[in-house]
Short mmCIF file of C-alpha atoms and ligand atoms in Angstrom, two decimals:
data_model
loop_
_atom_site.label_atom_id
_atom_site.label_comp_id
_atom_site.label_asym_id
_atom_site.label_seq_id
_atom_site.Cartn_x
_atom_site.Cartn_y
_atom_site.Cartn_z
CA UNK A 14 87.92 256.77 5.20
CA UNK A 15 88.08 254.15 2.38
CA UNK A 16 91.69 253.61 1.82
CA UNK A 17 92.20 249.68 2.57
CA UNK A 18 96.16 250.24 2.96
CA UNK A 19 95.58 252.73 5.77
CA UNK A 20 92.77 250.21 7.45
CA UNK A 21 95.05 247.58 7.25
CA UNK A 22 98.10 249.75 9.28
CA UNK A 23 95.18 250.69 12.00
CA UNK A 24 94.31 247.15 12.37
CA UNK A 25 97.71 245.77 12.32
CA UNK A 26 98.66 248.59 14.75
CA UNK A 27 95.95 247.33 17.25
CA UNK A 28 97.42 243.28 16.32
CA UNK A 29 100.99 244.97 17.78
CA UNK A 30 99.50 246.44 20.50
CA UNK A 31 97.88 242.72 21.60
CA UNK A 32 94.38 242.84 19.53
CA UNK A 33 93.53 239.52 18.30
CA UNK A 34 93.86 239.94 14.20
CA UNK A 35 90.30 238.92 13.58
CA UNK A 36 89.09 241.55 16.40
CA UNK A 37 91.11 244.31 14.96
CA UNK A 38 89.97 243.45 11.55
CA UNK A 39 85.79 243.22 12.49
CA UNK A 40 86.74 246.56 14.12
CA UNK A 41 87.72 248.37 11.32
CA UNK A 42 85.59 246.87 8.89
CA UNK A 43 82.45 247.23 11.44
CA UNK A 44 83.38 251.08 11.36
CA UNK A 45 84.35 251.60 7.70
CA UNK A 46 82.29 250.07 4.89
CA UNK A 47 84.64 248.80 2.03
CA UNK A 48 83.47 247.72 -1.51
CA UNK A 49 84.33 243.94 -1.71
CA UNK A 50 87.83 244.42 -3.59
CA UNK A 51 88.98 247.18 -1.15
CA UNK A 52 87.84 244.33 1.82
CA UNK A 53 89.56 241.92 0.19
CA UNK A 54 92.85 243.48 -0.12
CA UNK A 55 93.04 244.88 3.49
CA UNK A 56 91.87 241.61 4.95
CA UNK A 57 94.92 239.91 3.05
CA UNK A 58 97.33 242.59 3.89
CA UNK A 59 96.59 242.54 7.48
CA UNK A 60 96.13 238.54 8.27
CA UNK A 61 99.43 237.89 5.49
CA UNK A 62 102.12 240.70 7.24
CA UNK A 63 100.79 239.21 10.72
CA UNK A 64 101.38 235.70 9.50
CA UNK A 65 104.40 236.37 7.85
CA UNK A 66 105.85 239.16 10.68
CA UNK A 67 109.03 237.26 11.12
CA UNK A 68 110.22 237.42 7.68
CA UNK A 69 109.38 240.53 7.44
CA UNK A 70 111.58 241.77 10.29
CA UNK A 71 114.48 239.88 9.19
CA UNK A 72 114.10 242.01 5.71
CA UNK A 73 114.43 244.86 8.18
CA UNK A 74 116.95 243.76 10.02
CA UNK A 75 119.12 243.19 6.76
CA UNK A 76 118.65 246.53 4.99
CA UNK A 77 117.87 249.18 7.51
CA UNK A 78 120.89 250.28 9.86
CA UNK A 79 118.76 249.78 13.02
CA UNK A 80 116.78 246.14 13.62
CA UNK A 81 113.16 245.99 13.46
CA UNK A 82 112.87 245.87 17.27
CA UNK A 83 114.64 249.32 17.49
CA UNK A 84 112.44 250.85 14.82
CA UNK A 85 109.53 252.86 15.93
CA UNK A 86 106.95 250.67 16.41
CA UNK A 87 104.59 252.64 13.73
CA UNK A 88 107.05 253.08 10.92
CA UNK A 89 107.95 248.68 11.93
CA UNK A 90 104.07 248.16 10.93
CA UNK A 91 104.43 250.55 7.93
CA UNK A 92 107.66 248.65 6.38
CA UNK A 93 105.73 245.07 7.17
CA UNK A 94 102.61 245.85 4.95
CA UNK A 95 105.40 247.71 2.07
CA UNK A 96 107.70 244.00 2.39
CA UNK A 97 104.71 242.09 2.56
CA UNK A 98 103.18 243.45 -0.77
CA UNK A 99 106.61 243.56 -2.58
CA UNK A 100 107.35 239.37 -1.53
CA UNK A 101 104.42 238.06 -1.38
CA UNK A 102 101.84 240.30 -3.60
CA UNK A 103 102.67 239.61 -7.24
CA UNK A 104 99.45 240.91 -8.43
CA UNK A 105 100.45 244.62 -7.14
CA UNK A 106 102.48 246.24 -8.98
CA UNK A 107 105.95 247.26 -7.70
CA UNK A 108 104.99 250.74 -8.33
CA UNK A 109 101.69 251.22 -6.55
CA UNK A 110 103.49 248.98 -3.72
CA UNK A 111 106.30 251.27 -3.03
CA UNK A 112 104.10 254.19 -3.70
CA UNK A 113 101.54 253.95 -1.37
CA UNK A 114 103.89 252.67 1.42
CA UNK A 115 105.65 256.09 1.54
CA UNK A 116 102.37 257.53 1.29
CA UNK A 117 101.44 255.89 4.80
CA UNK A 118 104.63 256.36 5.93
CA UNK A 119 103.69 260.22 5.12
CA UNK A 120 100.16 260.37 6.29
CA UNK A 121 101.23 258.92 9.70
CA UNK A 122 103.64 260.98 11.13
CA UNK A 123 106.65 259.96 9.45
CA UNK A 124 106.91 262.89 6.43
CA UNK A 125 110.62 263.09 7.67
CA UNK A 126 111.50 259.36 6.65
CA UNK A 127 109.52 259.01 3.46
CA UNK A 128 112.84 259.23 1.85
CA UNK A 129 114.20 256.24 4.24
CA UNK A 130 110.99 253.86 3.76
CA UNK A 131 111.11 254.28 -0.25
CA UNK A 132 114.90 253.84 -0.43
CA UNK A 133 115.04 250.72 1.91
CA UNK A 134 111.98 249.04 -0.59
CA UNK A 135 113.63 249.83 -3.74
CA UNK A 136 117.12 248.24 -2.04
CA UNK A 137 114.76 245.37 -1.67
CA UNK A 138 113.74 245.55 -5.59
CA UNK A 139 117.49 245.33 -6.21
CA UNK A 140 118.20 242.47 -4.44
CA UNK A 141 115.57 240.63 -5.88
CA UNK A 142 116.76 241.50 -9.50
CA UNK A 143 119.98 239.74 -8.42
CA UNK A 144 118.50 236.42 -6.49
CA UNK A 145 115.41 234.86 -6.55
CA UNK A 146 115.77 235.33 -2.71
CA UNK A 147 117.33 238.05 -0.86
CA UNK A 148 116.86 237.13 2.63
CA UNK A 149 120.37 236.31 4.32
CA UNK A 150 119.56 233.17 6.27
CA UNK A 151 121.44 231.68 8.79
CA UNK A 152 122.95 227.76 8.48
CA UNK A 153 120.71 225.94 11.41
CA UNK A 154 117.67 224.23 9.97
CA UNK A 155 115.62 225.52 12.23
CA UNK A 156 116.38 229.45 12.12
CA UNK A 157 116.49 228.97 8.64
CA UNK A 158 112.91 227.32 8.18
CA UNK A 159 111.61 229.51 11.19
CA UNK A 160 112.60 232.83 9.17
CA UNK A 161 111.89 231.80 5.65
CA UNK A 162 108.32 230.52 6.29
CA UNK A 163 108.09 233.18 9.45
CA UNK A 164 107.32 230.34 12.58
CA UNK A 165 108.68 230.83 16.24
CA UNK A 166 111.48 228.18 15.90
CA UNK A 167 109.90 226.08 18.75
CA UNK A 168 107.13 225.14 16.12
CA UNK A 169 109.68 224.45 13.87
CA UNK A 170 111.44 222.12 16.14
CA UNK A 171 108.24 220.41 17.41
CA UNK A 172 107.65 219.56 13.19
CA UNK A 173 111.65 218.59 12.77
CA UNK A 174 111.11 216.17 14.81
CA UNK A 175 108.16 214.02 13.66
CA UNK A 176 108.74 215.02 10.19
CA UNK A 177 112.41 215.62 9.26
CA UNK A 178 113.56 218.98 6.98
CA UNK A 179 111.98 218.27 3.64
CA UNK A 180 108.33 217.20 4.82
CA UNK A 181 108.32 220.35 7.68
CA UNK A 182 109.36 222.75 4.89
CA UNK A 183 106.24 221.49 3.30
CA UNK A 184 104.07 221.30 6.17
CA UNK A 185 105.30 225.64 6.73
CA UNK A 186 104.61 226.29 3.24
CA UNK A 187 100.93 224.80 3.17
CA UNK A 188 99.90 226.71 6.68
CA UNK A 189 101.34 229.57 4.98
CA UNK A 190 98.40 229.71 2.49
CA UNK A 191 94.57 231.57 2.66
CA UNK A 192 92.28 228.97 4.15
CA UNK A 193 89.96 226.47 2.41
CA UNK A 194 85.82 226.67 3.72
CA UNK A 195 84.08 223.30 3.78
CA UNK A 196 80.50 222.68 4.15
CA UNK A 197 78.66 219.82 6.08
CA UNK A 198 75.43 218.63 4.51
CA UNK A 199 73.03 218.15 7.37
CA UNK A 200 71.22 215.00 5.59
CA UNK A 201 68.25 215.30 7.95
CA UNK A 202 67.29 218.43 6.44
CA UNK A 203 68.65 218.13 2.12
CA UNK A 204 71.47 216.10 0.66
CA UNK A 205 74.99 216.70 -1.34
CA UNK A 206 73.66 216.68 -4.14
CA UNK A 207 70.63 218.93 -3.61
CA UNK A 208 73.51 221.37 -1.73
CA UNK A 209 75.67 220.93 -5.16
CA UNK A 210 72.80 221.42 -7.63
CA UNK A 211 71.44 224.77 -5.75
CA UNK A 212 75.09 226.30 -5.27
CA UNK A 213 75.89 225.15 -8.63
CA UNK A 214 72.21 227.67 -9.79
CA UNK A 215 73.78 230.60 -7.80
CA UNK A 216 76.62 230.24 -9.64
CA UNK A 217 78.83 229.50 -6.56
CA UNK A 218 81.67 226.56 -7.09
CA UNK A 219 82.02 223.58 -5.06
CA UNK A 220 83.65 220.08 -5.29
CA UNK A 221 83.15 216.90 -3.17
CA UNK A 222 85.81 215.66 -0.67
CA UNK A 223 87.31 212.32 -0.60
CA UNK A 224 86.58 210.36 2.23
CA UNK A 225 84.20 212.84 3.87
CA UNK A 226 80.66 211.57 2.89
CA UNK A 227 78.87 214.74 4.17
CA UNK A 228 81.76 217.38 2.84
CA UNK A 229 81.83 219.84 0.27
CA UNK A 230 84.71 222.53 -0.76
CA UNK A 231 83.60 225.99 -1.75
CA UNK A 232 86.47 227.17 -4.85
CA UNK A 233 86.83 230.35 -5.14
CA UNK A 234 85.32 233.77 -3.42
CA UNK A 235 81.79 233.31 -2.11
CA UNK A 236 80.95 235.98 -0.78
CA UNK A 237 79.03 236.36 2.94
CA UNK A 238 78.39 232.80 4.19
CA UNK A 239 75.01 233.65 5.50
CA UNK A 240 74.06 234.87 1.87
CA UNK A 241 74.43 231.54 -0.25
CA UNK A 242 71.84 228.60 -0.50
CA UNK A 243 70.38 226.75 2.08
CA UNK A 244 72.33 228.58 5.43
CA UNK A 245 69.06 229.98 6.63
CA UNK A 246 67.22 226.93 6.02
CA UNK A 247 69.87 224.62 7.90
CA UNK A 248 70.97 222.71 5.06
CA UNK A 249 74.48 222.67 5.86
CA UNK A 250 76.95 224.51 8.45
CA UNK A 251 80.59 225.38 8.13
CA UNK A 252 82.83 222.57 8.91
CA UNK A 253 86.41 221.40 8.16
CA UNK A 254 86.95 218.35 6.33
CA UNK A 255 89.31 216.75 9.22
CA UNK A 256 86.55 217.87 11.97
CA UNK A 257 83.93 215.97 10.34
CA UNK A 258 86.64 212.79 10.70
CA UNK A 259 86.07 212.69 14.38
CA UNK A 260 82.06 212.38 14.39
CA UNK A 261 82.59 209.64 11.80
CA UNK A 262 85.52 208.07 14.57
CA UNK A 263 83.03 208.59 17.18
CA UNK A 264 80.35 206.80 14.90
CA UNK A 265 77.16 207.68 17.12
CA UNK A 266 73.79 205.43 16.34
CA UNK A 267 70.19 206.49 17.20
CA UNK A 268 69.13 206.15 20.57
CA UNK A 269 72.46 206.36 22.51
CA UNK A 270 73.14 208.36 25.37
CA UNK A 271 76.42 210.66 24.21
CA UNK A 272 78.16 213.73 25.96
CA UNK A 273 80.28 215.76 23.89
CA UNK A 274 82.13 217.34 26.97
CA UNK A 275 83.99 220.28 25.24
CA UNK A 276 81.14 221.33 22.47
CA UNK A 277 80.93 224.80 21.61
CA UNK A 278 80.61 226.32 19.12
CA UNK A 279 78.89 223.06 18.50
CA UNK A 280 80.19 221.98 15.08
CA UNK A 281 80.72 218.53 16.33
CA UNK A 282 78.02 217.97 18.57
CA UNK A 283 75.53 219.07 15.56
CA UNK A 284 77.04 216.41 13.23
CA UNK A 285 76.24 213.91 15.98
CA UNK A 286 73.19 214.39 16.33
CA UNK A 287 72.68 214.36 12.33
CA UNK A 288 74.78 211.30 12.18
CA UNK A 289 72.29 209.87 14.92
CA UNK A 290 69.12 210.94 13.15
CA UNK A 291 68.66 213.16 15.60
CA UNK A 292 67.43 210.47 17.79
CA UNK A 293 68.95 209.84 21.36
CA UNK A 294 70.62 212.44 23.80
CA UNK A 295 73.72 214.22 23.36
CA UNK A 296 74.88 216.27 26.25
CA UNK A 297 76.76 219.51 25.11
CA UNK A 298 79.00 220.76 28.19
CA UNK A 299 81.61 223.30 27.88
CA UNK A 300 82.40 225.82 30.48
CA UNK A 301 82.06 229.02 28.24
CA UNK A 302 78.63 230.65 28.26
CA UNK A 303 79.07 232.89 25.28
CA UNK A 304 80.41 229.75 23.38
CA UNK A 305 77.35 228.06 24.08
CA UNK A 306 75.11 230.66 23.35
CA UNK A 307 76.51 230.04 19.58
CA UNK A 308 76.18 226.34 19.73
CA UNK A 309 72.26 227.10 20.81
CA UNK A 310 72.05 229.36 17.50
CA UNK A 311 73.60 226.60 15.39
CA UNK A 312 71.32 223.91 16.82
CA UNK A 313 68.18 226.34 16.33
CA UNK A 314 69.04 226.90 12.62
CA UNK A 315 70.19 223.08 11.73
CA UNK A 316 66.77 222.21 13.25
CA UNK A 317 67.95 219.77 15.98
CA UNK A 318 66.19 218.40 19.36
CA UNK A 319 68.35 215.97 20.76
CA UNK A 320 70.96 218.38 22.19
CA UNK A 321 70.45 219.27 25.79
CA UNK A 322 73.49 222.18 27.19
CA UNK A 323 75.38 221.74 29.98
CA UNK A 324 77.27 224.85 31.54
CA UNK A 325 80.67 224.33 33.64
CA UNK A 326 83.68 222.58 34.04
CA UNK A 327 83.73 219.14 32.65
CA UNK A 328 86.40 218.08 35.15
CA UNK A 329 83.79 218.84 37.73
CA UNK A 330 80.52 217.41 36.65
CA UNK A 331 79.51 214.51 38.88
CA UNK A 332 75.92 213.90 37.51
CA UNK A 333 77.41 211.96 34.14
CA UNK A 334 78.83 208.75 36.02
CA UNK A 335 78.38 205.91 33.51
CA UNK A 336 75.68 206.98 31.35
CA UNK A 337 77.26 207.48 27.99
CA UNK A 338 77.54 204.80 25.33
CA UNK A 339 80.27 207.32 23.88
CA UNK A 340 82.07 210.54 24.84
CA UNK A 341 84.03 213.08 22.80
CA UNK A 342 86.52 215.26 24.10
CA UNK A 343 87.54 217.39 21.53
CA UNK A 344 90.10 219.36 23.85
CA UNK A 345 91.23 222.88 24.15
CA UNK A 346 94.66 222.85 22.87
CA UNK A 347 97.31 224.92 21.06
CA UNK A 348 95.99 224.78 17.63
CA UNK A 349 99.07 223.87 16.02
CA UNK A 350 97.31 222.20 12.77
CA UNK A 351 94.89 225.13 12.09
CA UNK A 352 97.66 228.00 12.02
CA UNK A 353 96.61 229.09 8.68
CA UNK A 354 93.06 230.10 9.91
CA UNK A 355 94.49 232.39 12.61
CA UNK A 356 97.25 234.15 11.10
CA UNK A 357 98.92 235.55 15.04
CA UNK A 358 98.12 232.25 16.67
CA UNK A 359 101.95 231.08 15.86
CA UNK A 360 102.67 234.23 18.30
CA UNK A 361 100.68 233.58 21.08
CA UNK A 362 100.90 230.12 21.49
CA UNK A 363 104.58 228.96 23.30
CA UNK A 364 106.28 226.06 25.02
CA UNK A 365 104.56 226.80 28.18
CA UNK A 366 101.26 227.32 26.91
CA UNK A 367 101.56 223.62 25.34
CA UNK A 368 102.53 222.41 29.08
CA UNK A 369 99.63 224.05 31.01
CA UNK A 370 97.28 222.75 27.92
CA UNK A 371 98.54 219.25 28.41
CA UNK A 372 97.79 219.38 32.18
CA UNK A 373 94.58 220.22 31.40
CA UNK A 374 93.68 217.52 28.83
CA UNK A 375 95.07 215.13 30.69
CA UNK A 376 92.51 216.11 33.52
CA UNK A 377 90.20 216.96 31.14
CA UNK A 378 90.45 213.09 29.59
CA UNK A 379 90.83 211.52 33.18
CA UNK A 380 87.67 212.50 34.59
CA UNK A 381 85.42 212.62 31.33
CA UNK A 382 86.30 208.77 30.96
CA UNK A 383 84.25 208.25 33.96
CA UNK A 384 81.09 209.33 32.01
CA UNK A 385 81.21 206.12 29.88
CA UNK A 386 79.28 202.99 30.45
CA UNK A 387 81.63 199.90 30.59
CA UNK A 388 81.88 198.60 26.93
CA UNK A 389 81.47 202.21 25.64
CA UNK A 390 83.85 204.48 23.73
CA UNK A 391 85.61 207.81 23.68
CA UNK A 392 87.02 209.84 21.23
CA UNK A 393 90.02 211.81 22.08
CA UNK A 394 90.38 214.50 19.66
CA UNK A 395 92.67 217.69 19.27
CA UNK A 396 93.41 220.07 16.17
CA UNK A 397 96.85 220.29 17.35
CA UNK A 398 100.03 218.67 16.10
CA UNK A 399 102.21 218.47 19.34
CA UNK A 400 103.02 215.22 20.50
CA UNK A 401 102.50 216.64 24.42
CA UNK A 402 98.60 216.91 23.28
CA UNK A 403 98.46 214.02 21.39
CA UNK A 404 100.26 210.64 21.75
CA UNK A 405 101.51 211.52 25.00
CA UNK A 406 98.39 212.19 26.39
CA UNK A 407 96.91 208.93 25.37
CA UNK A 408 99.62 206.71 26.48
CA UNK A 409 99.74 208.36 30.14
CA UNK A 410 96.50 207.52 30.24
CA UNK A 411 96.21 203.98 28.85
CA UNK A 412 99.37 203.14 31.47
CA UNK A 413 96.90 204.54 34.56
CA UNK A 414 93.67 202.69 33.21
CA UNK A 415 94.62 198.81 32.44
CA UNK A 416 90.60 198.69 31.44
CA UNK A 417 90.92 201.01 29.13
CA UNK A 418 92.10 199.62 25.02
CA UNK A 419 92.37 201.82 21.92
CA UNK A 420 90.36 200.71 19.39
CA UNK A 421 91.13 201.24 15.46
CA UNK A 422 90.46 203.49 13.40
CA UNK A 423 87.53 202.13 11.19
CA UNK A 424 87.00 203.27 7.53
CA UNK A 425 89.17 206.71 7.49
CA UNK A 426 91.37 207.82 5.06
CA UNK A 427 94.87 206.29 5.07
CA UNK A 428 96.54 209.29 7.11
CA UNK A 429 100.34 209.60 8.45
CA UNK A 430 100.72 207.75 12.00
CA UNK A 431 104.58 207.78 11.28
CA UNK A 432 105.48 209.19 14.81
CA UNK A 433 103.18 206.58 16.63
CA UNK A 434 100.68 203.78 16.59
CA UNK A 435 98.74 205.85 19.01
CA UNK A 436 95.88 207.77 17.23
CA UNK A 437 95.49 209.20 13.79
CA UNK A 438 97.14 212.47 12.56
CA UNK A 439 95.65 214.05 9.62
CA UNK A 440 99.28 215.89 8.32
CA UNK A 441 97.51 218.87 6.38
CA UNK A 442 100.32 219.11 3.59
CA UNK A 443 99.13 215.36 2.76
CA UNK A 444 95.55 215.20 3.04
CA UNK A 445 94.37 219.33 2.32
CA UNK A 446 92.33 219.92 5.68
CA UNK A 447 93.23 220.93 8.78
CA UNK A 448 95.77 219.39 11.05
CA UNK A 449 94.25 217.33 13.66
CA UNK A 450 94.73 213.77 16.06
CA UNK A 451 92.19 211.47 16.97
CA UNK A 452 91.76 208.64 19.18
CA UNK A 453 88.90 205.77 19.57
CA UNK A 454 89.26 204.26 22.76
CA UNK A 455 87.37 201.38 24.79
CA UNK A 456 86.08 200.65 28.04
CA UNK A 457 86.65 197.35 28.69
CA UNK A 458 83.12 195.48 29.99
CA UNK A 459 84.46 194.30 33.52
CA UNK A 460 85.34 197.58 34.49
CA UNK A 461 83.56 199.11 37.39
C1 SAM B 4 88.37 222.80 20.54
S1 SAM B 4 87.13 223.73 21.29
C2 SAM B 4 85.71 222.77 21.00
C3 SAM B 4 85.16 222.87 19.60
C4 SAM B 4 83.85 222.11 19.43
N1 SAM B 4 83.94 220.73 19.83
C5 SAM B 4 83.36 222.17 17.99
O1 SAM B 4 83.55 221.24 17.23
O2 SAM B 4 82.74 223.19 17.64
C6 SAM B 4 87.42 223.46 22.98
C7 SAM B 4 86.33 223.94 23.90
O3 SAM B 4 86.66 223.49 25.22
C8 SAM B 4 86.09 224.39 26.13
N2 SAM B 4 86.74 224.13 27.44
C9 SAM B 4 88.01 224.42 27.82
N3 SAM B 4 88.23 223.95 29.05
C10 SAM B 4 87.09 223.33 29.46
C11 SAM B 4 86.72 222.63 30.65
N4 SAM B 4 87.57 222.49 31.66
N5 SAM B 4 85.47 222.12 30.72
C12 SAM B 4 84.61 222.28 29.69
N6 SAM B 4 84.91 222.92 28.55
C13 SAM B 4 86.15 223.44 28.44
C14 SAM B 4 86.36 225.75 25.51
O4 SAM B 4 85.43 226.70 26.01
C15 SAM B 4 86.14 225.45 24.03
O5 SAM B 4 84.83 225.76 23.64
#
């Protein structure tokens, strides 16, 4: 089978049915082998009606006598991918959009309601010929935001409140959009400019990124990662911009003793040990094997020898008592600043989720601060934007350790600390990378 439109309702079917999007979609692409266009458009019609799911259903709700939740669940998935192409697709044409919907809508069961699935999308075209936008919304800001740009409204909320209506709106429009790649230049091995000149040769397009010394941006479709210049020979690895902040926050020099205490898949723990000439010790631990065994593969191919693993539970490990000049935690958390890489993340993650995640950093943060050496430093680091993972974090811990002090934030870019002095936050909609917080701490010199 080679039809992308009916590979994308498989994979979304399995997404419904609890499948994490980027499982479903290796699935069927494992199974089926698409040209490059045809891969293209199902990957963007699967990860952009799972992103955009709410919105979708409200369109549903609207037109069709019965809600989406009282549709059957295979003719719901059907109408998503038909909405999704009509709103948000401008390059398909209207025809071939409503067209091969009621195709689907035939070839899966539903030859009985072709006639309901093309009249509801053409009601649609109708409505749009009237008003730019069709969708009925509801008066409270955060309904309205949370259906328009397709967030559970507790996201919305947790943004309303650090941000107010106009900056939120923004911050939902940018996590909306396909994902950036950056590169990290591993300098022990070539250089940006040696990176630049040899994608530049295989005709591939990137730019440099302010304030990241080691960054690069790929523009455009690249093709398979693996494929362009330098992977195999470890001249770079895959990296976002704000990620490679937090090994410059950390600022590791040759020869120290550093434990990077949630590592895998490793992308930070390799740019310490570049950053440190690969010189020193840096202690990988995180309690995930098959994570690990990924972080080994990107050491192996980046060419590094001063990372040593560590399996288990890093609120468990006794052996690191004041040895580290510096620690990173970069914590497990909710993800809130890198929803536009995982398009069903904004489904799975909720309230409670956020709680049992704080608990766990908090631990996480209590016991790892025991690894460093009086006068050393830890970087707290999270690629969420909830203020539970973040700032409150920090300051519960700063009130229970007196010999504890956060330090500043050296040379970074100027990024928005509007909520609270405590820590960075890189706001994507302002500074084009991921969302993330960061915090340089200190252990004061008299402390036992
Ligand atoms: C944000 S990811 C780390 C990403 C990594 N630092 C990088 O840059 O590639 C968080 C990691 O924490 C690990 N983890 C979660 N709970 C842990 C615990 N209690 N002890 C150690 N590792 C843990 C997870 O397995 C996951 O790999």
């Amino acid at each position: 089978m080679n039809n992308p439109r009916q590979l994308a309702f498989i994979a979304l079917r399995d997404v419904h049915k609890g499948a994490y999007a980027d499982v479903a979609l290796d699935r069927v692409l494992q199974k089926f082998k698409l040209p490059d266009h045809d891969r293209r458009l199902m990957t963007e019609l699967l990860y952009g009606s799972v992103r955009r799911q709410r919105t979708l259903d409200a369109l549903i709700d609207q037109l069709a006598t019965k809600p989406a939740n009282q549709q059957p669940k295979d003719l719901r998935t059907i109408l998503h991918l038909g909405f999704y192409q009509l709103r948000y697709q401008e390059r398909i044409p209207v025809s071939a959009s409503v067209n091969t919907t009621v195709e689907l809508a035939k070839e899966n069961g539903f030859t009985g309601l072709t006639g309901f699935v093309n009249g509801l999308l053409r009601q649609y075209l109708r409505l749009v010929e009237k008003s730019p936008e069709p969708l009925k919304l509801p008066e409270n800001p955060v309904e309205k935001l949370g259906i328009l740009y397709s967030f559970p409204d507790w996201i919305i909320q947790v943004w309303l409140d650090q941000l107010g209506l106009a900056e939120t709106e923004k911050l939902c429009e940018w996590m909306n959009q396909t994902p950036t790649i950056d590169l990290r230049v591993n300098i022990l091995r070539s250089s940006v400019e040696k990176v630049e000149l040899a994608f530049k040769n295989a005709g591939v397009l990137v730019r440099p990124i302010p304030h990241v010394p080691q960054g690069l941006r790929l523009i455009g479709n690249t093709g398979p990662i693996q494929n362009l210049p330098g992977f195999r020979e470890g001249w770079w690895t895959i990296q976002d911009s704000s990620a490679q902040l937090v090994g410059h926050l950390l600022d590791p020099q040759p020869g120290e003793v550093v434990i990077d205490a949630c590592a895998a898949p490793g992308g930070k723990t390799t740019h310490l040990a570049e950053l440190m000439g690969d010189q020193g010790k840096i202690w990988a631990c995180d309690r995930t094997a098959s994570r690990l065994r990924k972080l080994k593969e990107n050491t192996q191919r980046l060419h590094l020898q001063s990372i040593e693993i560590c399996t288990g539970d890093s609120r468990h490990f006794t052996q690191f008592h004041h040895i580290a000049d510096r620690v990173l935690l970069d914590a497990p958390c909710s993800g809130l600043g890198t929803l536009h890489r995982h398009a069903d993340a904004r489904w799975r993650q909720t309230p409670e989720s956020v709680k049992e995640l704080a608990l766990l950093q908090q631990e996480l943060l209590t016991h790892t601060a025991s690894f460093v050496k009086p006068g050393g430093v830890l970087v707290y680091a999270t690629c969420t934007l909830h203020p539970a993972e973040n700032e409150q974090v920090i300051a519960k811990f700063l009130a229970a350790n007196p010999h504890w002090q956060q330090l500043p934030s050296l040379n970074l870019p100027k990024v928005e600390t509007n909520t609270s002095s405590l820590g960075l936050k890189v706001w994507p909609h302002h500074q084009d990378m991921d969302g993330f917080f960061m915090v340089r701490l200190r252990k004061t010199n008299d402390s036992e």
